Amino acid sequence: MFPRVARPLPRLGNRHSTVIANACVKRRSKLTDSRYHEELYPGHIPTSPIQKALLAVGSGIAALQDPYRHDMVAVLGETTGHLALLNLRDRMRNDPEGYRILTERPKIRLSTLDLEKMASLPEGSFGREYIRFLEDNHVTPDSRAHVKFVDNEELSYVMQRYREVHDLLHTLLGMPTNMLGEVAVKWFEAAQTGLPMCALGALLGPLRLNARSLQSLVTSLGPWAVRNGLQARCVLCVFYERRWEQSLDDLRRELNIQPPP
């Protein structure tokens, strides 16, 4: 929800840890509906609606207390995003490029990227600018958690794809990973995806900004981010792996994304 900072992750209080742990452990309990026992993809943890509610509450509290708990932010997104994921999946199905992504299931990981080749691309190319973003902000595409609690294999990929293109959105929007940049990206993502997790980040993120950054968000970056999120082509329908050599400016124009103010 907020910037990635390389520091030890604090532990949750016993009460919140217990809520989340109990919800996860109950997958072994006897449920009347056998579908909650079915593992749909590697790493999937089947959960009932009640368990999902407990996970959402526990992870939401944890994420509010410490926005750097990206594991809790991930759980919150997975347990509250079903309707938004259905809409995103349908948008991808109805777009030729998005449909190819759903069919081929590409992954954006260090193991799938040719970093040396991307670093050698011309200045201003999308791939070169993405590498610069990773280097300048000391982040890696492998930092994205794997989906666990989405009870549909195809929707789990949609959620995973959303996570993996997050840093690409930073590149497209020209936003750093500081608090202001992350909140601006969340405003864009909330308008684009409808994911409750993004809306929560967009709503509560400004509370952590100083007065100067808050003024910049409200008067400039915020309206720009929302406007672009609403008018841009679905960002999950772009096969970014085939766009590294494209000019960043050309890609922005194609997606109807305006440069940052």
mmCIF file of N, CA, C and O in Angstrom, residues 6 70 74 76 83 150 179 198 228:
data_model
loop_
_atom_site.group_PDB
_atom_site.id
_atom_site.type_symbol
_atom_site.label_atom_id
_atom_site.label_comp_id
_atom_site.label_asym_id
_atom_site.label_seq_id
_atom_site.Cartn_x
_atom_site.Cartn_y
_atom_site.Cartn_z
ATOM 1 N N ALA A 6 13.628 -1.053 3.195
ATOM 2 C CA ALA A 6 14.420 -2.202 3.635
ATOM 3 C C ALA A 6 14.688 -2.080 5.119
ATOM 4 O O ALA A 6 15.636 -1.434 5.554
ATOM 5 N N HIS A 70 3.872 -5.580 4.044
ATOM 6 C CA HIS A 70 3.359 -5.877 2.713
ATOM 7 C C HIS A 70 2.672 -7.237 2.648
ATOM 8 O O HIS A 70 1.818 -7.458 1.787
ATOM 9 N N ALA A 74 -1.055 -7.636 1.185
ATOM 10 C CA ALA A 74 -1.368 -8.637 0.170
ATOM 11 C C ALA A 74 -2.586 -9.462 0.570
ATOM 12 O O ALA A 74 -3.483 -9.714 -0.252
ATOM 13 N N LEU A 76 -5.005 -8.583 2.581
ATOM 14 C CA LEU A 76 -6.176 -7.711 2.491
ATOM 15 C C LEU A 76 -6.672 -7.617 1.054
ATOM 16 O O LEU A 76 -7.885 -7.690 0.798
ATOM 17 N N LEU A 83 -14.873 -9.132 -6.524
ATOM 18 C CA LEU A 83 -15.685 -8.499 -7.565
ATOM 19 C C LEU A 83 -14.821 -7.675 -8.516
ATOM 20 O O LEU A 83 -15.031 -7.690 -9.742
ATOM 21 N N VAL A 150 -7.033 -16.366 -3.062
ATOM 22 C CA VAL A 150 -8.035 -16.170 -4.115
ATOM 23 C C VAL A 150 -8.520 -17.543 -4.573
ATOM 24 O O VAL A 150 -7.718 -18.355 -5.061
ATOM 25 N N MET A 179 6.609 8.238 -0.091
ATOM 26 C CA MET A 179 5.210 8.190 0.334
ATOM 27 C C MET A 179 4.287 8.889 -0.659
ATOM 28 O O MET A 179 3.222 8.370 -1.023
ATOM 29 N N CYS A 198 -6.751 -0.868 -2.945
ATOM 30 C CA CYS A 198 -6.213 0.356 -3.544
ATOM 31 C C CYS A 198 -6.995 1.570 -3.057
ATOM 32 O O CYS A 198 -6.406 2.620 -2.773
ATOM 33 N N ASN A 228 -6.119 10.059 -15.032
ATOM 34 C CA ASN A 228 -5.423 9.083 -15.866
ATOM 35 C C ASN A 228 -5.911 7.667 -15.600
ATOM 36 O O ASN A 228 -6.028 6.860 -16.531
#
